[in-house]
Structure formats: C-alpha cells, structure tokens
Coordinates of C-alpha atoms in Angstrom, one line a residue:
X1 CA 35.3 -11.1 113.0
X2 CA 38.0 -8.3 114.2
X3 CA 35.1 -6.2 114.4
X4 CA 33.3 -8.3 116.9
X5 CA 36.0 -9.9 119.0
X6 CA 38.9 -7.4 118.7
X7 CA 37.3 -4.4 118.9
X8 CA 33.5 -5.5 120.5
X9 CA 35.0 -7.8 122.6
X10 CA 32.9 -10.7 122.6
X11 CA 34.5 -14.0 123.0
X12 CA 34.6 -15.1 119.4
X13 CA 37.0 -18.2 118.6
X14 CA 38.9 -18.8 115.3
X15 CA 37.4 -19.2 112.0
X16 CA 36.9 -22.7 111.7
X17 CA 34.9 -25.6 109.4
X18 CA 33.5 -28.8 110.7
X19 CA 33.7 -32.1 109.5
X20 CA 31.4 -32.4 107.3
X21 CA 30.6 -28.7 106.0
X22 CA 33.2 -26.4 104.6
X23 CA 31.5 -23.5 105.9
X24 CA 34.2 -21.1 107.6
X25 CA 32.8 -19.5 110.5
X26 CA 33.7 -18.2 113.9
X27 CA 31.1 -18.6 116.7
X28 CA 31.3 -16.9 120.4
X29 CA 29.0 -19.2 122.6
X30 CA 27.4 -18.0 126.1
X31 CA 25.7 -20.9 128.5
X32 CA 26.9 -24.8 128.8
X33 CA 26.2 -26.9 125.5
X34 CA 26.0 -29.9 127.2
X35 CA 23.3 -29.9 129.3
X36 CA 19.4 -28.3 129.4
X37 CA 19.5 -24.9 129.8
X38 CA 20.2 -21.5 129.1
X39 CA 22.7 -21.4 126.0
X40 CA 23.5 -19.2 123.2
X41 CA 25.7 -19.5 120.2
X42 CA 26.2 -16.5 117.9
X43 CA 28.0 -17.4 114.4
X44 CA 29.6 -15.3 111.7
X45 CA 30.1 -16.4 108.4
X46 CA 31.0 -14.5 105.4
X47 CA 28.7 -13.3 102.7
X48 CA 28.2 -15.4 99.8
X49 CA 25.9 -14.4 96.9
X50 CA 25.1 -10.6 95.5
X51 CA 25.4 -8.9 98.4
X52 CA 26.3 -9.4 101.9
X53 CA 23.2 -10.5 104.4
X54 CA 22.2 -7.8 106.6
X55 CA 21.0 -8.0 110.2
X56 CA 20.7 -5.9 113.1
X57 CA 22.3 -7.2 116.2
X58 CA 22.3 -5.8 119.5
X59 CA 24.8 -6.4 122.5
X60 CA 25.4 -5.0 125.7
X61 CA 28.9 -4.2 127.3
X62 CA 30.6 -2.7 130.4
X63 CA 32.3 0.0 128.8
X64 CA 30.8 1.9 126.3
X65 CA 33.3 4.5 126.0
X66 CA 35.8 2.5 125.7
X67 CA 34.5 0.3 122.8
X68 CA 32.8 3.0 121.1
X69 CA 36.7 4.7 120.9
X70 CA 38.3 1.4 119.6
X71 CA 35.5 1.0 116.9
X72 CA 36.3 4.8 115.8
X73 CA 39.8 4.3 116.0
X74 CA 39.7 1.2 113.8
X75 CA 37.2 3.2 111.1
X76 CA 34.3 1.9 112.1
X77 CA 31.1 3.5 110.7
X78 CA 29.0 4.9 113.7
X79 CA 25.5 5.5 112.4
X80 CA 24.5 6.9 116.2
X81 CA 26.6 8.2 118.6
X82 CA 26.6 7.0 122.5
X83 CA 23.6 8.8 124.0
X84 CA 23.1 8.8 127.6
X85 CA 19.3 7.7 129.3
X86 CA 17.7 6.9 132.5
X87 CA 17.7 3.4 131.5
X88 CA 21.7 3.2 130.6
X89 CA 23.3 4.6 127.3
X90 CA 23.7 3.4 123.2
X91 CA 25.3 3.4 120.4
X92 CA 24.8 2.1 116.9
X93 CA 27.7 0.8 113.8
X94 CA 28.2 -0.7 111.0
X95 CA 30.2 -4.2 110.8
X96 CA 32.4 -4.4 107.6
X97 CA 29.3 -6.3 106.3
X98 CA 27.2 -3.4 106.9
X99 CA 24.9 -5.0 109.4
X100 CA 23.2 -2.8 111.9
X101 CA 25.2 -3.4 116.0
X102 CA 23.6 -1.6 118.7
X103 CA 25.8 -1.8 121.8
X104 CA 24.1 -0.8 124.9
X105 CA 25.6 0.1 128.6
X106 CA 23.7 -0.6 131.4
X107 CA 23.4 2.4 134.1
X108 CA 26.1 2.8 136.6
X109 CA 24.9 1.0 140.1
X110 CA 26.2 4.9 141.4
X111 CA 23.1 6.6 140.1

C-alpha cells in the first residue's frame, strides 16, 4: 500500500476487514457510492497462494516528476523511464508485488 498511497499518491485508506470476511485490504474509491453514477473503487489485498497475482494498472497524475523521484528514492523498480510525447508523458514500475503501474501525465495546458 505505501507504494500506492505514500509514494503514488492515490487516496488509499487503511488496511481494513469487514464484518463478515477477514480479508485485509485497503481500497481508494473515486465517485459517490450511494447513488447511480460514475464510481470506482480500486482494492489491494495481499498475495495469497504460490505467487503473488500480477496485474498491470495504469493511473494518471499531475506531477510526473515528482512521483517518478519519490518512487526511485524509495527503490522502486522502474521498468520505463518518463518519456515525453505530444499526447503528455509516461512511465512504468514495479509495486512490491511486481505488478506492472503505468503512470501517465497529461500535457501541460502551456503547449
């Protein structure tokens, strides 16, 4: 979870269980849960089994300088380096799972 919400930045809460399920988890939500509309809810839960699940994820943030130097300063595996295009610029890690994040910058309103 550091990965996501300490050094991503997305709003991820606490790890957590519900009533009912023992599952730990941590979950960052986007949208209004309690009514018709656009919502999203993305969870992370730890590996269980053989081998952790892998998944390619992809999110886009304001900075991408600035996340892509907490992620190296914290050890993160980068896998693609932020490239600069037309259409804004990317990058690509590793989680501590070894799932595939793409972070993506939108281009500047400045040109």
């Amino acid at each position: 979870m550091q990965f996501y919400r300490d050094l991503v930045g997305l709003p991820f809460g606490d790890i957590e269980t519900h009533e009912g399920d023992d599952t730990k988890h941590a979950h960052a939500t986007w949208g209004d849960w309690d009514r018709r509309g656009e919502f999203l809810m993305v969870n992370l839960r730890a590996a269980e089994g053989a081998g952790p699940t892998k998944a390619s994820i992809g999110v886009v943030v304001d900075h991408l300088d600035a996340v892509h130097a907490r992620l190296v300063s914290a050890g993160a595996i980068v896998t693609r380096a932020p490239e600069r295009r037309p259409w804004g610029a990317s990058a690509t890690y590793q989680d501590a799972d070894g799932n595939t994040v793409t972070l993506t910058e939108r281009p500047s309103e400045k040109g």
